[in-house]
Short mmCIF file of C-alpha atoms in Angstrom, two decimals:
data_model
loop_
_atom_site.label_atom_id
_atom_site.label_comp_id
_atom_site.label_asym_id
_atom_site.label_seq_id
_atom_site.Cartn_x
_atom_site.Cartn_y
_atom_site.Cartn_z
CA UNK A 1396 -0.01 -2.79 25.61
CA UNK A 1397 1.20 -4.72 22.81
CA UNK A 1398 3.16 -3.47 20.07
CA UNK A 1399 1.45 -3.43 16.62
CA UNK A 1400 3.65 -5.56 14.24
CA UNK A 1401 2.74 -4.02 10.56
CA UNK A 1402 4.30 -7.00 8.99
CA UNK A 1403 1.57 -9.21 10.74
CA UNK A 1404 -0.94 -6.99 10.32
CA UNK A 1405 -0.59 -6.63 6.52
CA UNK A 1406 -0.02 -10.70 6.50
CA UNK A 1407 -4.29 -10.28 8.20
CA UNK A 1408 -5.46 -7.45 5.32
CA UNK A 1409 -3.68 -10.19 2.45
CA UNK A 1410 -5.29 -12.73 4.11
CA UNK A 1411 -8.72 -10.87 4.71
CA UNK A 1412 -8.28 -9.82 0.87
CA UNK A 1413 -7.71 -12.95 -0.35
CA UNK A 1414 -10.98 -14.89 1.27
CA UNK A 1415 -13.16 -12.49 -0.56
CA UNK A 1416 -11.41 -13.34 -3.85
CA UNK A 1417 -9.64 -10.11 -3.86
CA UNK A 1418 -6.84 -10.37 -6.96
CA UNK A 1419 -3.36 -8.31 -6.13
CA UNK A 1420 -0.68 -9.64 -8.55
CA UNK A 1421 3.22 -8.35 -9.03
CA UNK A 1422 4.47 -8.03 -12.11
CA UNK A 1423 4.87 -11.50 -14.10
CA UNK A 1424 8.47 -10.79 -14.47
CA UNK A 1425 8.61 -11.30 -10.73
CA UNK A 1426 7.22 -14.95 -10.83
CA UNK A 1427 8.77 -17.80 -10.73
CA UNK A 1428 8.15 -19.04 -14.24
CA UNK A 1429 5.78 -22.17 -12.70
CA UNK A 1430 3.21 -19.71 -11.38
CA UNK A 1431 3.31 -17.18 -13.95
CA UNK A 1432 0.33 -19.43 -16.18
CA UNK A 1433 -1.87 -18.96 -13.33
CA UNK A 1434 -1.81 -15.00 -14.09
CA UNK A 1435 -4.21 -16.42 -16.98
CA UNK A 1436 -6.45 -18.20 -15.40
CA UNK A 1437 -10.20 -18.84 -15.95
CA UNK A 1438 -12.49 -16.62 -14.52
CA UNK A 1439 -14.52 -19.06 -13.35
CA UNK A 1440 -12.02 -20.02 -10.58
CA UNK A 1441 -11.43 -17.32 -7.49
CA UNK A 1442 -8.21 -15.50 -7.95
CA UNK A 1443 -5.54 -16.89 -5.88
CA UNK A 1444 -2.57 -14.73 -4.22
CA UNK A 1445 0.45 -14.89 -6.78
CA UNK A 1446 3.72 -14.39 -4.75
CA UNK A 1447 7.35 -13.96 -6.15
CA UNK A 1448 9.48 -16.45 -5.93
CA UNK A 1449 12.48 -16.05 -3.38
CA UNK A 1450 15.04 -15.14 -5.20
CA UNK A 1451 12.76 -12.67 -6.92
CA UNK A 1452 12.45 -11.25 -3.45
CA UNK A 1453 15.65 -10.91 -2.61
CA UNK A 1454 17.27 -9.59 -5.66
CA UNK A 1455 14.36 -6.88 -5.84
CA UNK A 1456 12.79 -6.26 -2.19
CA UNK A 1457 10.94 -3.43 -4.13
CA UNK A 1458 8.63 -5.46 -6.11
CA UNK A 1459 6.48 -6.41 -3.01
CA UNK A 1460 3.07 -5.45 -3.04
CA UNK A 1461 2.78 -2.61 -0.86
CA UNK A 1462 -0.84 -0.72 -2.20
CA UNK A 1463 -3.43 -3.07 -2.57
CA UNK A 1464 -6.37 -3.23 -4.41
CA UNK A 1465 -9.83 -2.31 -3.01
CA UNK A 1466 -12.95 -3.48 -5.45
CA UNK A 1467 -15.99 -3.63 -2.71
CA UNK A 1468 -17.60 -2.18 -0.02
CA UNK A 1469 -17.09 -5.06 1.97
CA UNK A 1470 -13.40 -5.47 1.28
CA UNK A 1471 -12.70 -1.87 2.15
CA UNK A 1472 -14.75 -2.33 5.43
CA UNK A 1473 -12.79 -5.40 6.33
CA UNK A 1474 -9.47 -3.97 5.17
CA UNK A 1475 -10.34 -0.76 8.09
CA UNK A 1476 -11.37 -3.46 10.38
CA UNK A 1477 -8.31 -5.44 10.32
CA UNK A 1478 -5.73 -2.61 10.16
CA UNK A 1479 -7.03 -2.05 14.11
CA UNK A 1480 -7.34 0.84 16.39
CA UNK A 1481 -3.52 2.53 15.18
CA UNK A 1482 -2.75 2.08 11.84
CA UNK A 1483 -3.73 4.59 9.12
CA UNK A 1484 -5.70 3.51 6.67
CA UNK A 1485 -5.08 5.58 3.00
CA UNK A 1486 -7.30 4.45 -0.14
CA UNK A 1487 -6.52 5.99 -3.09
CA UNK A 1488 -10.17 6.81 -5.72
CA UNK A 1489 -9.19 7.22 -9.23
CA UNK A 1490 -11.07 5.77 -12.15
CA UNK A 1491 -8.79 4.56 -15.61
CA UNK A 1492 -9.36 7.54 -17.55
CA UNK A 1493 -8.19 9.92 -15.37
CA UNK A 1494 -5.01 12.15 -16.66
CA UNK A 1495 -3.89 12.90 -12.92
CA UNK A 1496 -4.28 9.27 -11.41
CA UNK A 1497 -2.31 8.68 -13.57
CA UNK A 1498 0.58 11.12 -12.47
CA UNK A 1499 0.02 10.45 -8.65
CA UNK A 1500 -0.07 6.87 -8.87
CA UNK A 1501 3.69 6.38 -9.29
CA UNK A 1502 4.13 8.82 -5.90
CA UNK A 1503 1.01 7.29 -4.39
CA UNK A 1504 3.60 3.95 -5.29
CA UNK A 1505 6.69 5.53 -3.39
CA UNK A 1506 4.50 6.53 -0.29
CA UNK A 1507 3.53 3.32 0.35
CA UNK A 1508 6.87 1.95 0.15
CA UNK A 1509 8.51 4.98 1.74
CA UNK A 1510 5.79 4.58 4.69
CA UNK A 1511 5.43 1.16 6.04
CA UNK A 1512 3.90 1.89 9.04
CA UNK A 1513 0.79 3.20 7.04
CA UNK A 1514 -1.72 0.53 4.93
CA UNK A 1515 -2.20 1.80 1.38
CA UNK A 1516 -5.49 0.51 -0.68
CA UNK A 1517 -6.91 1.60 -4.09
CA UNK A 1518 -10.06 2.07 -5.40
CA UNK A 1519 -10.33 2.35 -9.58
CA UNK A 1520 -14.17 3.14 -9.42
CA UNK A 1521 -14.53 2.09 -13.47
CA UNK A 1522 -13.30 -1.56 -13.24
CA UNK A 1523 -16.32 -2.71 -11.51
CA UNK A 1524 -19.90 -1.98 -10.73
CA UNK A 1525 -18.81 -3.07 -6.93
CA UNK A 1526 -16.08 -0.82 -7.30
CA UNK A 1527 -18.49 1.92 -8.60
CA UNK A 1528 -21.20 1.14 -5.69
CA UNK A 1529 -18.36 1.70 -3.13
CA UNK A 1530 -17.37 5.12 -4.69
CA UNK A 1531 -20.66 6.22 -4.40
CA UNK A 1532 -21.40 5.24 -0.44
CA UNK A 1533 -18.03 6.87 -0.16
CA UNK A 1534 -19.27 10.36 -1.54
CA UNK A 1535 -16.58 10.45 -4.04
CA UNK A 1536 -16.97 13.63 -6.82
CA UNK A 1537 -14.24 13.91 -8.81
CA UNK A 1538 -11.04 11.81 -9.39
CA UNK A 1539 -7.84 11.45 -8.07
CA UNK A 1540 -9.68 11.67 -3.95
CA UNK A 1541 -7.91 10.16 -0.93
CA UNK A 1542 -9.13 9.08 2.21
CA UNK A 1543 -7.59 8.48 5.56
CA UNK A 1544 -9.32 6.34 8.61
CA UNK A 1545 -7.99 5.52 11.77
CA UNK A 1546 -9.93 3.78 14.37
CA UNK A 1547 -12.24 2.68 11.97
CA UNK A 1548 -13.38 6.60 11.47
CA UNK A 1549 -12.75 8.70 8.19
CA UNK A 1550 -10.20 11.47 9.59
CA UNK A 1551 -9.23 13.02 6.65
CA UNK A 1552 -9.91 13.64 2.86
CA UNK A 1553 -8.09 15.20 0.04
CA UNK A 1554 -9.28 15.76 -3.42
CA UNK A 1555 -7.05 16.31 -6.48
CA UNK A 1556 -3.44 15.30 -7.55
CA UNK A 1557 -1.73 17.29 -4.60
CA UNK A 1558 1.45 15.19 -3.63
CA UNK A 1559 2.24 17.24 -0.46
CA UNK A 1560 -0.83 17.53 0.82
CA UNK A 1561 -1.12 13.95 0.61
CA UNK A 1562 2.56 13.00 2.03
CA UNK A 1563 2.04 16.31 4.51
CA UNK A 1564 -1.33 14.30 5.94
CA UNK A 1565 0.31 10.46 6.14
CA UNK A 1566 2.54 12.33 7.94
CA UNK A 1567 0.73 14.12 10.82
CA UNK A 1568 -1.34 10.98 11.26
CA UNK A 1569 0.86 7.94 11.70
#
């Protein structure tokens, strides 16, 4: 059996994300200044990966972008599909006006960092009526909720802001 190299298979998700247009950005701050106009780009045009520059990268290794966003059905279902038979696959639901998003996201942040081995998506259900649509098929009820899949099978869900559950569950499933 072949080991499962994370690094390539997050190099397949960004990929896989960004031939369905899927948008992830890293702070302007972090671009070199000849890419940052492209942050304001028409809409018109497909969003194109924006990567740090490399000294960017190297003075702050943290900036990377380790939780990426989810906005379709179809890009979570590829984003399962490419993380293959051992990786765990955690999405974070919230929606913009939601008080505890808002306080998990910085931890849901740190996770993702903390746990490399692990791919980290998220899902703000009221930036999109795709994003809304996947919500829905996804049975989601109330805001923050997190689901894990492995194998390409749901194996766990939590609902509500609890940080140990969710570090307690990324845990006991990598």
């Amino acid at each position: 059996e072949v080991p499962l190299d994370i690094a390539m298979l997050r190099a397949t998700v960004l990929a896989s994300a960004a031939s369905t247009s899927l948008a992830f950005l890293l702070p302007s701050s972090a671009l070199a200044p000849s890419l940052r106009p492209s942050l304001s780009s028409s809409l018109a045009v497909a969003p194109q990966p924006v990567l740090a520059s490399p000294s960017a990268r190297r003075s702050a290794p943290a900036l990377r972008m380790a939780v990426l966003d989810i906005n379709s059905e179809q890009e979570l279902d590829q984003a399962i599909e490419a993380a293959g038979e051992n990786t765990l696959v955690v999405i974070d639901y919230s929606t913009t006006w939601c008080g505890p998003c808002k306080v998990i996201a910085p931890k849901y942040d740190e996770m993702s960092e903390r746990y490399k081995d692990a791919i980290f998506l998220k899902c703000v259900g009221d930036t999109s009526p795709e994003a809304t649509k996947l919500m829905k098929r996804e049975g989601i009820r109330s805001v923050p909720a997190f689901h894990f899949w492995k194998k390409g099978a749901k194996i766990e869900v939590i609902a509500g802001a609890n940080v140990e559950a969710l570090e307690n569950t990324i845990k006991e499933n990598l």
